[in-house]
Coordinates of C-alpha atoms and ligand atoms in Angstrom, one line a residue:
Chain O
X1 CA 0.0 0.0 0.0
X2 CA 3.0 2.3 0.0
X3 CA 2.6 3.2 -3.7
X4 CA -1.0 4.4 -2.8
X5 CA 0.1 6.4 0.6
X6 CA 2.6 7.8 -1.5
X7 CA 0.9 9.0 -4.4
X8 CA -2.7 9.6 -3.0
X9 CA -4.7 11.2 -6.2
X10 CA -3.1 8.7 -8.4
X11 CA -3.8 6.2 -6.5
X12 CA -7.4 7.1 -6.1
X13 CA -7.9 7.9 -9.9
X14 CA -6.4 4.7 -10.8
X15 CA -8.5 2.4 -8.3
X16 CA -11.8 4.1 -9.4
X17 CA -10.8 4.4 -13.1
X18 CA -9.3 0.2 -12.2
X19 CA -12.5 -0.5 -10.5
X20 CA -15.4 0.7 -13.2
X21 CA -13.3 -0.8 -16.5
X22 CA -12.7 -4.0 -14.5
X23 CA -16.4 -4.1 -13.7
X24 CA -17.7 -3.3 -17.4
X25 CA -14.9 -5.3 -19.1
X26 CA -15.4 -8.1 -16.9
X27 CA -17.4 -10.3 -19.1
X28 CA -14.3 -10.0 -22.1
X29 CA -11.9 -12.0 -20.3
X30 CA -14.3 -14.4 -18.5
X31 CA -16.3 -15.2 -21.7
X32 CA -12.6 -16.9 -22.9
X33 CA -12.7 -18.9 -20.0
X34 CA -13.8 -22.9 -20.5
X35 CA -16.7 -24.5 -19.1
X36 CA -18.7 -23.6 -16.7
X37 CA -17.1 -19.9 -16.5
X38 CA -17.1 -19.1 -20.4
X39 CA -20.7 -19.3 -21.0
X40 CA -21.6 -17.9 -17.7
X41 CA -19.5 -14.7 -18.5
X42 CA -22.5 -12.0 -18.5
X43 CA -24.2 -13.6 -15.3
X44 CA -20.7 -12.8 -13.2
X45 CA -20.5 -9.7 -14.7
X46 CA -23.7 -8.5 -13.6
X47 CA -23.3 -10.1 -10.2
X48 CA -20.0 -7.8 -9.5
X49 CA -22.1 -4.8 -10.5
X50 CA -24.7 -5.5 -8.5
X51 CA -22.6 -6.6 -5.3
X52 CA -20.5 -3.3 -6.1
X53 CA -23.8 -1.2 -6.4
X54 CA -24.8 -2.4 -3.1
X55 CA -21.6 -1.9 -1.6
X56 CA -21.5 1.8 -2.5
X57 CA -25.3 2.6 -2.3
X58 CA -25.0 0.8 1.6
X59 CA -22.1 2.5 2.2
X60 CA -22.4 5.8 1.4
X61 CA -25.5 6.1 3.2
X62 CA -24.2 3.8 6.2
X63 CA -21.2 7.0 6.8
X64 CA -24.3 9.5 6.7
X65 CA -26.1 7.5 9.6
X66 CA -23.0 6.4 11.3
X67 CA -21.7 10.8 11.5
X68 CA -25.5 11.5 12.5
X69 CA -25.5 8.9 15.2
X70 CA -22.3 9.1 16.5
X71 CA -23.0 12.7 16.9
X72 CA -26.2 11.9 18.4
X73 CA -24.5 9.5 21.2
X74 CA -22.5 12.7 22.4
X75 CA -25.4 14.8 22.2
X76 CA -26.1 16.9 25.3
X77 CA -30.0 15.6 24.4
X78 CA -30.2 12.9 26.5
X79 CA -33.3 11.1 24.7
X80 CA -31.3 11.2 21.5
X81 CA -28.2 9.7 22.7
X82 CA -30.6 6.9 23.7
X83 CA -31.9 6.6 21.3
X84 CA -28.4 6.0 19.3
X85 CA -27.0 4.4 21.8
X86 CA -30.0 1.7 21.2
X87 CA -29.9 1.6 17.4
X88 CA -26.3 1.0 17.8
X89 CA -27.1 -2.0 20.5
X90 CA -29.9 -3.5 18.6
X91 CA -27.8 -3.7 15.1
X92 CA -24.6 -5.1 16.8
X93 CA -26.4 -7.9 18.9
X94 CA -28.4 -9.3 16.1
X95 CA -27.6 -11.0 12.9
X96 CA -27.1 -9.1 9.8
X97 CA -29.2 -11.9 7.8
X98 CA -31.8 -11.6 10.6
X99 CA -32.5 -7.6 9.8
X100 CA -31.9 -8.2 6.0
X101 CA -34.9 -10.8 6.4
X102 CA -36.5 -8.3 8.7
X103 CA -36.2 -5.6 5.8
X104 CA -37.6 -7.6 3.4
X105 CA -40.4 -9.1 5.2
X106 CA -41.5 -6.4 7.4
X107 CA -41.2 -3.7 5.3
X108 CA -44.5 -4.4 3.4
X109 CA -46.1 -4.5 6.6
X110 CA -44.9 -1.1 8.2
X111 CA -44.8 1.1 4.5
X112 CA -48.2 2.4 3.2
X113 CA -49.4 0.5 0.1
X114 CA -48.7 2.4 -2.7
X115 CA -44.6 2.3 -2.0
X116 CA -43.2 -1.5 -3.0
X117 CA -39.6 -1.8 -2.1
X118 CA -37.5 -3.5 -4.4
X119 CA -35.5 -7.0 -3.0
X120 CA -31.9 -4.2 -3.9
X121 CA -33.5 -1.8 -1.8
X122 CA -34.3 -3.9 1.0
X123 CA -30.8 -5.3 0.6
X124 CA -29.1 -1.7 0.7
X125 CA -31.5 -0.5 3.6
X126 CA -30.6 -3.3 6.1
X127 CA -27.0 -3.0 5.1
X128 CA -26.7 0.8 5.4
X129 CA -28.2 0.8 9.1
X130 CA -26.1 -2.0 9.6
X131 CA -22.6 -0.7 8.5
X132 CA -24.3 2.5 10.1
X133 CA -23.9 1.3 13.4
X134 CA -20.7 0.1 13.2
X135 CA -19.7 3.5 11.8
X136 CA -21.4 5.1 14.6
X137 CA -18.8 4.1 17.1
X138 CA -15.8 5.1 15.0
X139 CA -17.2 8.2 14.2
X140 CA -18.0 8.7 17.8
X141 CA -14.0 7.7 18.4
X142 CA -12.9 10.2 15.9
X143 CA -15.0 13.4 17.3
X144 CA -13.2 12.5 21.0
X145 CA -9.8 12.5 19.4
X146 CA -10.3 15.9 17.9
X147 CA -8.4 18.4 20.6
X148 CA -11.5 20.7 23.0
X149 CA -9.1 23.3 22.6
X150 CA -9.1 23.3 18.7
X151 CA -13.6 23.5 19.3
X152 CA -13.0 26.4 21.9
X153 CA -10.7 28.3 19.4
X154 CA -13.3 28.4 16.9
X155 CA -16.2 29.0 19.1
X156 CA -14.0 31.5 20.1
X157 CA -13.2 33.1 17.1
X158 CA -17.0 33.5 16.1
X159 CA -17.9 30.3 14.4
X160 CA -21.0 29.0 15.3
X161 CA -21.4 25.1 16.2
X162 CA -22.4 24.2 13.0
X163 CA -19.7 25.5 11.2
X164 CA -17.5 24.2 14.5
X165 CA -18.6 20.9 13.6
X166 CA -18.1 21.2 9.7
X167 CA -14.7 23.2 9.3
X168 CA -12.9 22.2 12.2
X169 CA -14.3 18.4 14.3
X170 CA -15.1 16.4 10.9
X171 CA -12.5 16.7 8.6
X172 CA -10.1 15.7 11.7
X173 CA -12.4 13.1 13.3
X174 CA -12.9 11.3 9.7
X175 CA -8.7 10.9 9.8
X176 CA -9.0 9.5 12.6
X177 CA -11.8 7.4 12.0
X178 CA -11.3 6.6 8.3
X179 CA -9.3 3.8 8.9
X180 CA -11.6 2.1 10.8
X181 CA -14.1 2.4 8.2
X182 CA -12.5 1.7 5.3
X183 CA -12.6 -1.9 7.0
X184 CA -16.1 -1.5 7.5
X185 CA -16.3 -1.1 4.0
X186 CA -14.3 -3.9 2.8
X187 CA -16.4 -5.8 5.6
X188 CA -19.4 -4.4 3.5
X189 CA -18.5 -6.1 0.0
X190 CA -18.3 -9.4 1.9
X191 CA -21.2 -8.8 3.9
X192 CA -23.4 -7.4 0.6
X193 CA -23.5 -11.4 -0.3
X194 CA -26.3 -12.1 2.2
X195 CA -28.6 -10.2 0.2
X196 CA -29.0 -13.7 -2.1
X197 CA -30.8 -14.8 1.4
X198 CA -33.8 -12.2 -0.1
X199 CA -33.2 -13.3 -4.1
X200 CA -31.0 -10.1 -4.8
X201 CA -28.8 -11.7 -7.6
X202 CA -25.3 -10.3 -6.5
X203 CA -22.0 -12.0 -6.8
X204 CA -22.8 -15.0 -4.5
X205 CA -25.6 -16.1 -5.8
X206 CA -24.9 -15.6 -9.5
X207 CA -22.1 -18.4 -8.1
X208 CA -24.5 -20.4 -6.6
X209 CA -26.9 -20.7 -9.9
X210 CA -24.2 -21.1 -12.0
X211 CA -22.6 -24.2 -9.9
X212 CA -25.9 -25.3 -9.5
X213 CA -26.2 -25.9 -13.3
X214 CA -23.0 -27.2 -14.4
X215 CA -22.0 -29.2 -10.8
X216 CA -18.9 -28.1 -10.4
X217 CA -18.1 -25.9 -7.4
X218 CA -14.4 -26.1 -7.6
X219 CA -14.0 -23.7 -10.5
X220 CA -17.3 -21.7 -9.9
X221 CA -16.4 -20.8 -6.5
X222 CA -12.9 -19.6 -7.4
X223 CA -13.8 -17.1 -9.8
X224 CA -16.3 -15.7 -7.4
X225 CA -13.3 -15.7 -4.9
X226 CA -10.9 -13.9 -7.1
X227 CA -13.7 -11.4 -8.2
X228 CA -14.7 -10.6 -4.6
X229 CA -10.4 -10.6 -3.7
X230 CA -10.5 -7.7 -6.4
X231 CA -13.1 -5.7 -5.4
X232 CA -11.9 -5.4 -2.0
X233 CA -8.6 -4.6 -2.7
X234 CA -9.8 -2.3 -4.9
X235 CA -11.7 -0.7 -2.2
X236 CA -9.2 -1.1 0.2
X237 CA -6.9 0.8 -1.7
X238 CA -8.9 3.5 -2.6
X239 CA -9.1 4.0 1.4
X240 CA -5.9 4.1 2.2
X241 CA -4.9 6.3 -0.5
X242 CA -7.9 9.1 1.0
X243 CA -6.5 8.4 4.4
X244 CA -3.1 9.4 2.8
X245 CA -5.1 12.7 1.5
X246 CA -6.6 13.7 4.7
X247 CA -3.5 12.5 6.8
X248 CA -1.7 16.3 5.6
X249 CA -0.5 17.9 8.4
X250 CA -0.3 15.4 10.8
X251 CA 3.6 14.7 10.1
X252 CA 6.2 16.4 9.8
Chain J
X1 CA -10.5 45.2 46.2
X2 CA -10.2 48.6 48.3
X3 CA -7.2 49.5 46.9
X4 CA -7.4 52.2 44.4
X5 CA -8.3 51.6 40.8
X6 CA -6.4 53.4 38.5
X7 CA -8.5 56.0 37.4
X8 CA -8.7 55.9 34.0
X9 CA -8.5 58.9 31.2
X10 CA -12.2 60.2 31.4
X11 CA -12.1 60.0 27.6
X12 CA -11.4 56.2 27.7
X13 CA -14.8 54.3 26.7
X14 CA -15.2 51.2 29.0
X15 CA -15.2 48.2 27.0
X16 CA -15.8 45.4 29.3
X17 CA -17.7 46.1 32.5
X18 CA -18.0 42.8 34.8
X19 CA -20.3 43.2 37.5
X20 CA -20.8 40.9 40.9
X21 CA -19.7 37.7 38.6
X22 CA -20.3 34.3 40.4
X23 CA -19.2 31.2 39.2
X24 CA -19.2 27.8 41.0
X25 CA -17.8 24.0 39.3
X26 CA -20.0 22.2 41.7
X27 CA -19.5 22.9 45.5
X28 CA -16.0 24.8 44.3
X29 CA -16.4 28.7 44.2
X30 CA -14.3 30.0 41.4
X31 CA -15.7 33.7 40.9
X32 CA -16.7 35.5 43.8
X33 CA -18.5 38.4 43.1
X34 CA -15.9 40.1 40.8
X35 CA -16.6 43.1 39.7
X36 CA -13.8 45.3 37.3
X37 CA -14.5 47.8 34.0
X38 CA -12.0 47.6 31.3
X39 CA -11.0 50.7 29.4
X40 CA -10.5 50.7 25.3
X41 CA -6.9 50.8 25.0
X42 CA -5.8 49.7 28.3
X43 CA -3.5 46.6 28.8
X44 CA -4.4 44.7 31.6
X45 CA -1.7 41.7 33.4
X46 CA -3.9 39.6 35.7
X47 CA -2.1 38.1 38.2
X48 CA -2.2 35.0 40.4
X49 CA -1.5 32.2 42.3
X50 CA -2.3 28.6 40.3
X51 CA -6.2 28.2 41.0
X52 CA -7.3 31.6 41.6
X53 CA -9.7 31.8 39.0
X54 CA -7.7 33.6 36.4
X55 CA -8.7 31.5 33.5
X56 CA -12.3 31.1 34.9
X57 CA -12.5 34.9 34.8
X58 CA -10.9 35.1 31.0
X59 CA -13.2 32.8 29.9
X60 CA -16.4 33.9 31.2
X61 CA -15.6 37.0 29.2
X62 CA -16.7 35.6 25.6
X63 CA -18.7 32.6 27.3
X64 CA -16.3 29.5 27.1
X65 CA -17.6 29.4 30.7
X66 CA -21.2 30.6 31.4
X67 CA -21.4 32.7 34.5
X68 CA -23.9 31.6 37.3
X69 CA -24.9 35.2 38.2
X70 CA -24.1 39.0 37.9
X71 CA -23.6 40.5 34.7
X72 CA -21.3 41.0 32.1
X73 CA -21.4 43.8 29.2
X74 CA -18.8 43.9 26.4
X75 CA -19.2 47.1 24.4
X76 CA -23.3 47.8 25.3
X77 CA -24.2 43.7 24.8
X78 CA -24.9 42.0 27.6
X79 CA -23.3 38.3 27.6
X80 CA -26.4 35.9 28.3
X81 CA -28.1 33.0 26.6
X82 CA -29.4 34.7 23.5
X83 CA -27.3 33.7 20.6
X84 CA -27.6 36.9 19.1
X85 CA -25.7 38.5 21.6
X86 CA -23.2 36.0 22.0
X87 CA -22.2 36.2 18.1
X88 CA -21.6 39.7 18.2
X89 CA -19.5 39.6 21.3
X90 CA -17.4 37.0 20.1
X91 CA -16.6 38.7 16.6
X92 CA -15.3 41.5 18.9
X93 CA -13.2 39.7 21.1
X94 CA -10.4 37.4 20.5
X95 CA -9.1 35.0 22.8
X96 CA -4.9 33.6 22.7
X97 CA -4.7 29.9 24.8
X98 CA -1.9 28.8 26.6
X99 CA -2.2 25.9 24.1
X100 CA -1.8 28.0 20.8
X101 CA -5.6 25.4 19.9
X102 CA -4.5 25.8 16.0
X103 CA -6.8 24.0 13.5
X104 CA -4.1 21.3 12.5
X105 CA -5.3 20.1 9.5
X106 CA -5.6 23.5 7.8
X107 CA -2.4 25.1 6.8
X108 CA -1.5 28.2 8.6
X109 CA -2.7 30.8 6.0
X110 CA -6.1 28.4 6.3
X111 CA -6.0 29.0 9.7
X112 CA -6.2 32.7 9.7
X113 CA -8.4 32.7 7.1
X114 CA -11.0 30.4 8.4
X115 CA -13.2 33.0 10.4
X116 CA -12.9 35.9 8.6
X117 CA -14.2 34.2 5.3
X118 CA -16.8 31.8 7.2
X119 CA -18.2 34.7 10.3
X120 CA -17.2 38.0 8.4
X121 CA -18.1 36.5 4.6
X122 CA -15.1 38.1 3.3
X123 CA -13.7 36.8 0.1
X124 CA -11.4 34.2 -0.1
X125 CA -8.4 36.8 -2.1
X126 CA -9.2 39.4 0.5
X127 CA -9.1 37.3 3.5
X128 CA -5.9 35.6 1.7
X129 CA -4.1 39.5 1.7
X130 CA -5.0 40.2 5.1
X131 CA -3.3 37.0 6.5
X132 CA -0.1 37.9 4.8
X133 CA -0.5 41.0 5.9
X134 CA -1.3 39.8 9.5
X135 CA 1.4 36.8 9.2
X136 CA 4.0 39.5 7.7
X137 CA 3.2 41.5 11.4
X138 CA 4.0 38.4 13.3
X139 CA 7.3 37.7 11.0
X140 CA 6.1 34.4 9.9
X141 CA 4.9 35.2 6.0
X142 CA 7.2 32.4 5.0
X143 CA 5.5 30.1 6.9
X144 CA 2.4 30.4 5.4
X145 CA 1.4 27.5 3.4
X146 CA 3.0 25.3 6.5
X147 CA 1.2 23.2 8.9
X148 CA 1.0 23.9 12.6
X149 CA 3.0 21.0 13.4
X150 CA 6.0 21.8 11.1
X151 CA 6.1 25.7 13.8
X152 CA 7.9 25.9 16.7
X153 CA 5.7 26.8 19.7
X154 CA 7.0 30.1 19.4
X155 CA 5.9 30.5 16.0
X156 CA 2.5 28.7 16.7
X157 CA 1.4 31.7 19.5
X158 CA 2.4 33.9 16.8
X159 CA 0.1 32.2 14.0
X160 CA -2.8 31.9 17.2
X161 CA -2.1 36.1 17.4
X162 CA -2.4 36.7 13.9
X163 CA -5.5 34.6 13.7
X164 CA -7.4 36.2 16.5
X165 CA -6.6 39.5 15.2
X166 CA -7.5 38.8 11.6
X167 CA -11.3 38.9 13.2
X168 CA -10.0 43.0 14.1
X169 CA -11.3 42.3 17.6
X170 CA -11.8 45.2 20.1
X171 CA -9.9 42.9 22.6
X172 CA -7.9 40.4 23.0
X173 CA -7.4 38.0 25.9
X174 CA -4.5 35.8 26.4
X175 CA -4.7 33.4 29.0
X176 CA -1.0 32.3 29.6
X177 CA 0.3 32.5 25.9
X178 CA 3.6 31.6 26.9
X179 CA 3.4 29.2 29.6
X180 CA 3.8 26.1 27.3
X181 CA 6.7 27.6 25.4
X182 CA 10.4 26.8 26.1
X183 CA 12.0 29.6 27.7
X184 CA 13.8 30.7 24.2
X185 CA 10.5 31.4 22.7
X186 CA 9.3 33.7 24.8
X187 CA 10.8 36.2 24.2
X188 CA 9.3 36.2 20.3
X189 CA 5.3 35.8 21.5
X190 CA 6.4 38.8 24.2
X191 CA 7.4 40.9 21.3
X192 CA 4.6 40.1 19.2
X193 CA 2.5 41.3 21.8
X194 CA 4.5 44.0 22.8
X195 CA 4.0 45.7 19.6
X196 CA 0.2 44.8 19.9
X197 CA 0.1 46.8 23.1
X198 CA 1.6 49.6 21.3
X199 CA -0.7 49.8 18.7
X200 CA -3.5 50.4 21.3
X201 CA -5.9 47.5 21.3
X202 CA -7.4 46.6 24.6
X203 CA -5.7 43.2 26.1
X204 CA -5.9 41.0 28.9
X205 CA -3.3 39.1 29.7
X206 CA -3.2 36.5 32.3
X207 CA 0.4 35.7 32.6
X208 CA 3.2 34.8 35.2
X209 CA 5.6 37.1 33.1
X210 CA 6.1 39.8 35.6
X211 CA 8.5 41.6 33.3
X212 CA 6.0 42.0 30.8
X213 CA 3.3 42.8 33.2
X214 CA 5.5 45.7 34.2
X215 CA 6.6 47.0 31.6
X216 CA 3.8 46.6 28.8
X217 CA 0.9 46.7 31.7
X218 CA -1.1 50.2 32.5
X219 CA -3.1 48.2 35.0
X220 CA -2.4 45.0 37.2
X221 CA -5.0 42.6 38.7
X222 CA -4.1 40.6 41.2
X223 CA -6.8 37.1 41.9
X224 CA -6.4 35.2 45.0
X225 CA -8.8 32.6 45.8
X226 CA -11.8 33.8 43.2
X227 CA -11.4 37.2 44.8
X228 CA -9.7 40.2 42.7
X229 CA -7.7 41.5 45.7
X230 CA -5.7 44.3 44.5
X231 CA -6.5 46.0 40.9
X232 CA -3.6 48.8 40.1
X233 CA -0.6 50.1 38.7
X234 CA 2.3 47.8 38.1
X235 CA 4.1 50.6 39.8
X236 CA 2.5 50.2 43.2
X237 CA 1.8 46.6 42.1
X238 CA 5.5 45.8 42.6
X239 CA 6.3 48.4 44.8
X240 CA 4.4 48.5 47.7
X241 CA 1.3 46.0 47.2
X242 CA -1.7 46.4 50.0
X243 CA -2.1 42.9 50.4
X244 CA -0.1 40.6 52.5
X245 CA -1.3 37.6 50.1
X246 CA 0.0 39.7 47.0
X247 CA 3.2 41.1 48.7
X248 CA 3.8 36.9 49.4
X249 CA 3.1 35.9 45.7
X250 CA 5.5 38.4 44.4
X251 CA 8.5 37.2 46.8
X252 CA 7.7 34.2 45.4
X253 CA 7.6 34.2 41.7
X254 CA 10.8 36.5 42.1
X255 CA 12.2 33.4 43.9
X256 CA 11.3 31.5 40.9
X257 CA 8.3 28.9 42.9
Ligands
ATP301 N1 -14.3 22.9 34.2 C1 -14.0 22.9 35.5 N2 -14.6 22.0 36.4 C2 -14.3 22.0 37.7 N3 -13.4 22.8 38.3 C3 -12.8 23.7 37.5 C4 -13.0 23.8 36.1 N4 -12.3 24.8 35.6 C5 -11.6 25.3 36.6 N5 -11.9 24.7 37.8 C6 -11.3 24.9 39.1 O1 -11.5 26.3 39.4 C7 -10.4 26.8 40.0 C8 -9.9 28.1 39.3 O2 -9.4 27.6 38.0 P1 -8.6 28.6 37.0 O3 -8.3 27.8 35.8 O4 -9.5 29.8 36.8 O5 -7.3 29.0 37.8 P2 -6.1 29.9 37.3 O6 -6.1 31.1 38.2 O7 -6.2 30.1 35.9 O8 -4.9 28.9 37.6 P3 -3.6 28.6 36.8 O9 -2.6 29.6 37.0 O10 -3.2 27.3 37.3 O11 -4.0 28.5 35.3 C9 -9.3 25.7 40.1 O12 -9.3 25.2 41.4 C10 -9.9 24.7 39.2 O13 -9.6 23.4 39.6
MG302 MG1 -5.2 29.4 34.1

């Protein structure tokens, strides 16, 4: 990972530029393959933009919630930091399939009639707030490392909170943190193959079909292992290279 | 508290008047009933042994400490809960910690421009030139695309001057600036503010530099035990103090603790 620390925008452009032609071009080199891979080319393809989609849409949206709510848990509000401190306690002592089936199933029930959820969104919902309260505690890590006299300073030069909070506690709280969810995020493109539990045709379970026609694991299984090893480097590596970016001014 | 304030130039404007201020941290009284008036122009040195209440004091000035009861005006607004208030004061004073506090992740131009470009809505070029022109005062123009951590302390207190005044505050409080520095940078922050004295803003300076307070001082305040026990010249300050308490501290620091 030194080439990435050392060379942050490169390495940034060149994952995300590495990322989207690997995940379009995909089905070229895999349509060479032999039996059962070769015909089965398209099918992988569109499972590794799916289980990327997912991965991004769940992720994105899981650093919102997890900034809101760990926020919220130092919130001089009592009933709110309850209230995060409870979201964060019910997410991390239950299994993610359970809420992924919770989505799916319950959603129906609690949303009025006229909004249907699709089986991705369901997916994407239960990941987010589940990657959400993960974040939450990193986030919440990050905010107590920035220095109180660095918050006075500002409050004392006229900023309000808000802008406190923008310009001066989050960009240094997400260094600190950003570590710690980047491996929430590579946790998230392993995590995103539960989703075939509620017939979201990602990665795994384009695997799984394809296997289950041609009987032969060995191969199948593989090249859904080497596709899933590139993804998360590729996200892995994107992460370090934007902890390089933000880590300015912390050395010498 | 009976000895005799200086009495000021009748054409000085009071700036700060702080009237019967209480403060208690839980069963720990801090502030007991101060009361002092702060003249534009005048440099105060406030004085003290450790846990007086010096910084307490400071700090309930611009509200990084609420006050439990009495009042406090800065310029004709009176410091209380509404927000309103509170923002206005706060663009007119400026505050210099012991712990120079600079935004680390922000280079030090970034720094300095930070307030005046998000609380005054200046332009980015604008607030840019008067940084340099602010950094160039403090003799640290050079260092402005640095980071705080590549300064010396010395050099950070002078960024933490230059940024407080880039906000062109009616006063300025420093609450120790040069306590954390190692003795060979004192002298640099001392000048800095030496000149600032000059140029006739209104500071208060908590500090334990008694050859500052001295010389650069027109008024001395002397804390003990949440009390403001003797509020005059550094000449009868040094000279010939009312207080047994004060006349005690002053053997002491010249003793060196
Ligand atoms: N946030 C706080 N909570 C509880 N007690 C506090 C708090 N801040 C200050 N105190 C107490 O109030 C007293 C006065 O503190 P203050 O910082 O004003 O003293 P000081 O005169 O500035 O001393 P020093 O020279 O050591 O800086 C001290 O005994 C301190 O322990
Ligand atoms: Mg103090």
């Amino acid at each position: 990972m030194n080439w990435a620390t050392r060379y942050p925008g490169w390495a940034m452009f060149a994952a995300m530029a590495g990322l989207l032609a690997f995940l379009w071009g995909l089905a070229i080199p895999l349509a060479a393959a032999p039996e059962p891979i070769g015909p089965a080319a398209e099918q992988f393809a569109d499972g590794a933009r799916i289980t990327v989609w997912l991965t991004l849409v769940a992720g994105s949206s899981g650093i919102v919630i997890g900034v809101l709510a760990g926020v919220g848990k130092l919130s001089r509000f009592w009933p709110l930091r309850r209230l995060c401190d409870a979201y964060v306690w019910l997410i991390r002592g239950t299994p993610l399939l359970l809420q992924i089936l919770f989505v799916w199933l319950a959603a129906p029930s609690i949303l009025p009639e006229d909004i249907v959820l699709s089986d991705f969104a369901c997916a994407a919902i239960a990941l987010a707030l589940n990657v959400g309260a993960y974040n939450t505690e990193c986030v919440r890590a990050g905010i107590l490392a920035v220095p109180w006299g660095q918050v006075e300073a500002a409050r004392a030069l006229g900023l309000t909170p808000v802008q406190t909070f923008m310009d001066v506690v989050l960009p240094q709280s997400m260094r600190v943190a950003l570590p710690a969810l980047a491996n929430n995020l590579a946790s998230l493109v392993k995590d995103s193959s539960l989703a075939y539990a509620i017939s979201v045709v990602e990665l795994t379970m384009v695997g799984y079909r394809v296997q289950a026609e041609s009987y032969q694991p060995i191969p199948v299984f593989v090249t859904t292992a080497v596709i899933y090893l590139i993804l998360t480097t590729a996200f892995t590596t994107l992460t370090a290279a934007l902890e390089a970016q933000l880590n300015t001014g912390q050395q010498r | 508290m009976n000895s005799p304030a200086p009495s000021p130039d009748t054409s000085l404007r009071p700036i700060i008047e702080a009237r019967q201020v209480d403060k208690r941290f839980g069963s720990f009284h801090a502030l007991k009933k101060v009361s002092a008036v702060f003249y534009e122009g005048q440099v105060t040195a406030i004085v003290g042994p450790s846990g007086s209440g010096k910084s307490t004091f400071l700090r309930t000035l611009n509200r990084l400490e609420t006050h439990d009861s009495g009042e406090i005006v800065i310029d004709g607004i009176v410091l209380n809960d509404d927000l309103k208030n509170l923002d206005a004061i706060r663009r007119e004073v400026g505050m210099v910690f012991q712990s120079f506090n600079l935004f680390t992740h922000l280079t030090i131009l970034r720094n300095i421009t930070l307030a005046p470009m998000r609380v005054r809505k200046m332009e980015r070029a604008a607030a840019e030139q008067k940084a340099r022109t602010l950094l160039e005062r403090v003799g640290l123009l050079s260092q402005a695309d640095k980071y705080p951590v590549q300064l010396s302390g010395g050099q950070q207190q002078r960024v933490a001057i230059a940024r407080a005044l880039a906000m062109d505050p009616k006063v300025l409080l420093f609450d120790e600036p040069t306590s954390a520095l190692d003795p060979e940078m004192v002298n640099e922050v001392l000048a800095v503010m030496r000149e600032l004295a000059y140029s006739g803003i209104t500071m208060l300076v908590v500090t334990h530099e008694m050859g500052f307070a001295r010389e650069v001082a027109d008024r001395i305040i002397f804390f003990d035990d949440g009390v403001i026990l003797e509020d005059t010249t550094p000449e009868v300050f040094f000279t010939q103090a009312e207080h047994e308490r004060a006349r005690a501290f002053l053997s002491q620091v010249r003793h060196g603790f």
